[in-house]
Coordinates of C-alpha atoms in Angstrom, one line a residue:
M1 CA -22.9 -8.7 17.3
A2 CA -25.9 -8.6 19.4
G3 CA -28.2 -5.7 19.1
R4 CA -30.6 -4.0 21.3
Y5 CA -33.6 -6.0 19.9
K6 CA -34.0 -9.7 20.0
Q7 CA -33.4 -11.3 16.5
T8 CA -36.2 -13.1 15.3
A9 CA -36.0 -16.3 13.2
T10 CA -37.8 -14.9 10.2
V11 CA -36.5 -11.6 8.7
S12 CA -38.2 -10.4 5.6
Q13 CA -36.2 -9.2 2.7
H14 CA -37.3 -6.4 0.5
P15 CA -38.4 -7.5 -2.9
A16 CA -35.8 -5.3 -4.6
A17 CA -33.0 -7.3 -2.6
V18 CA -34.4 -10.6 -4.0
A19 CA -34.5 -9.2 -7.5
N20 CA -31.0 -7.9 -7.2
T21 CA -29.7 -11.2 -6.0
Q22 CA -31.3 -12.9 -9.0
A23 CA -29.9 -10.3 -11.4
V24 CA -26.3 -10.6 -10.0
A25 CA -26.7 -14.5 -10.3
S26 CA -28.0 -14.0 -13.9
K27 CA -25.0 -11.7 -14.8
E28 CA -22.6 -14.1 -13.4
K29 CA -24.0 -17.0 -15.4
E30 CA -23.6 -14.7 -18.5
I31 CA -20.0 -13.8 -17.5
A32 CA -19.2 -17.6 -17.0
A33 CA -20.7 -18.5 -20.5
V34 CA -18.7 -15.7 -22.3
V35 CA -15.3 -16.7 -20.5
K36 CA -16.0 -20.3 -21.5
Q37 CA -17.0 -19.4 -25.1
L38 CA -14.0 -17.2 -25.6
C39 CA -11.4 -19.5 -24.1
P40 CA -9.0 -20.5 -26.7
R41 CA -8.7 -24.2 -27.4
G42 CA -5.3 -26.2 -27.2
I43 CA -3.8 -24.0 -24.4
S44 CA -1.9 -25.6 -21.5
K45 CA -3.2 -26.5 -18.2
D46 CA -1.3 -23.6 -16.6
E47 CA -2.4 -21.2 -19.2
R48 CA -6.0 -22.3 -18.6
R49 CA -5.5 -21.8 -14.9
V50 CA -4.4 -18.1 -15.5
W51 CA -7.3 -17.7 -17.9
S52 CA -9.8 -19.0 -15.4
R53 CA -8.5 -16.5 -12.8
V54 CA -8.3 -13.4 -15.1
A55 CA -11.0 -13.7 -17.6
P56 CA -14.1 -13.3 -15.5
D57 CA -12.7 -10.0 -13.9
L58 CA -12.0 -8.7 -17.3
A59 CA -15.5 -9.9 -18.5
R60 CA -17.1 -7.9 -15.6
A61 CA -15.2 -4.8 -16.5
G62 CA -16.1 -5.1 -20.1
R63 CA -12.6 -5.7 -21.3
L64 CA -13.0 -9.3 -22.5
K65 CA -14.2 -9.2 -26.1
P66 CA -13.5 -11.4 -28.9
L67 CA -11.2 -8.9 -30.6
F68 CA -9.0 -9.0 -27.4
V69 CA -8.8 -12.9 -26.8
D70 CA -5.3 -13.1 -28.5
Y71 CA -4.0 -10.4 -26.4
V72 CA -5.5 -12.0 -23.1
L73 CA -4.0 -15.3 -24.2
E74 CA -0.7 -13.7 -24.6
Y75 CA -1.0 -12.3 -21.1
C76 CA -1.7 -15.8 -19.9
R77 CA 1.4 -17.3 -21.6
T78 CA 3.6 -14.4 -20.3
K79 CA 2.4 -14.9 -16.7
V80 CA 3.1 -18.8 -17.0
E81 CA 6.4 -18.1 -18.4
M82 CA 7.3 -15.7 -15.8
D83 CA 6.2 -18.2 -13.0
E84 CA 8.4 -20.9 -14.7
L85 CA 11.4 -18.7 -14.8
R86 CA 11.0 -17.5 -11.3
K87 CA 10.5 -21.2 -10.1
Y88 CA 13.9 -22.1 -11.9
I89 CA 15.7 -19.2 -10.4
L90 CA 14.4 -20.2 -7.0
D91 CA 15.4 -23.9 -7.3
N92 CA 18.8 -23.0 -8.6
T93 CA 21.1 -20.2 -7.6
R94 CA 20.6 -16.8 -9.0
T95 CA 24.3 -16.3 -9.7
Y96 CA 27.4 -18.3 -10.7
I97 CA 31.0 -17.6 -10.3
V98 CA 33.4 -17.2 -13.3
V99 CA 37.2 -17.4 -12.7
G100 CA 39.3 -15.6 -15.3
R101 CA 42.1 -13.2 -15.9
N102 CA 40.2 -10.6 -13.7
G103 CA 39.9 -13.2 -10.7
E104 CA 36.6 -14.5 -9.4
Q105 CA 33.5 -12.7 -10.8
I106 CA 29.8 -13.3 -9.5
K107 CA 27.5 -13.1 -12.5
N108 CA 23.6 -13.4 -12.8
R109 CA 22.4 -16.3 -14.6
P110 CA 20.8 -15.7 -18.1
E111 CA 17.5 -16.7 -16.7
V112 CA 17.6 -13.7 -14.5
G113 CA 17.8 -11.4 -17.4
Q114 CA 15.1 -13.3 -19.3
L115 CA 12.8 -13.0 -16.2
N116 CA 13.4 -9.1 -16.2
E117 CA 12.5 -8.9 -19.8
V118 CA 9.5 -11.1 -19.4
K119 CA 8.3 -9.0 -16.3
R120 CA 8.7 -5.7 -18.3
F121 CA 6.6 -7.2 -21.0
W122 CA 4.1 -8.5 -18.5
N123 CA 4.0 -5.2 -16.7
S124 CA 3.1 -3.4 -20.1
M125 CA 0.4 -5.8 -20.7
V126 CA -1.1 -5.4 -17.2
A127 CA -1.2 -1.7 -18.0
Q128 CA -2.8 -1.9 -21.4
L129 CA -5.6 -4.3 -19.9
G130 CA -6.2 -2.1 -17.0
M131 CA -5.2 -4.6 -14.4
S132 CA -3.4 -2.5 -11.9
P133 CA -4.7 0.0 -9.4
A134 CA -3.1 2.9 -11.4
T135 CA -4.2 1.9 -14.7
E136 CA -7.5 1.0 -13.7
L137 CA -8.3 4.8 -13.3
R138 CA -7.7 5.2 -17.0
F139 CA -10.6 2.8 -17.7
N140 CA -12.9 4.5 -15.3
D141 CA -15.9 6.5 -16.9
K142 CA -15.9 8.9 -14.0
Q143 CA -13.4 11.3 -14.4
G144 CA -13.6 14.1 -11.7
G145 CA -13.5 17.7 -12.6
L146 CA -12.7 20.8 -10.8
F147 CA -16.4 21.7 -10.1
D148 CA -17.7 18.2 -9.4
D149 CA -18.8 18.0 -6.0
D150 CA -21.1 15.2 -4.5
F151 CA -22.4 17.5 -2.0
Y152 CA -23.5 20.4 -4.2
N153 CA -27.2 19.3 -4.5
I154 CA -27.7 18.5 -0.9

């Protein structure tokens, strides 16, 4: 968007902005090193893909610690299992027809029940890791009080 003043080719940056950019880059390198160091060996390619997506965000939030690696790995396995079941259900029909003494009945495949159970387990893991908007508030250090007012000292 064009402003009132002509843009010049050389725009100087504040030294603090440069230092902040360097600090952010340094922190991201540290996070990448922690994620790589804590990544379990012998996991499948799909599990590693989920780990690579989730672990950096957990590390940034301070929730990826050596003690929690097994739990995060279980989250990755559950997510992969959930995706595989969902793909199987989409590739096949969700229901099947049984003909018996009561006539034709439409029933859900057993995989649908498995998917529902895995989704419940996955949802509890998401809550315990603080990976949903509602549960993230639980992990927030800033809890507002009745008398907290950002404009009080103005």
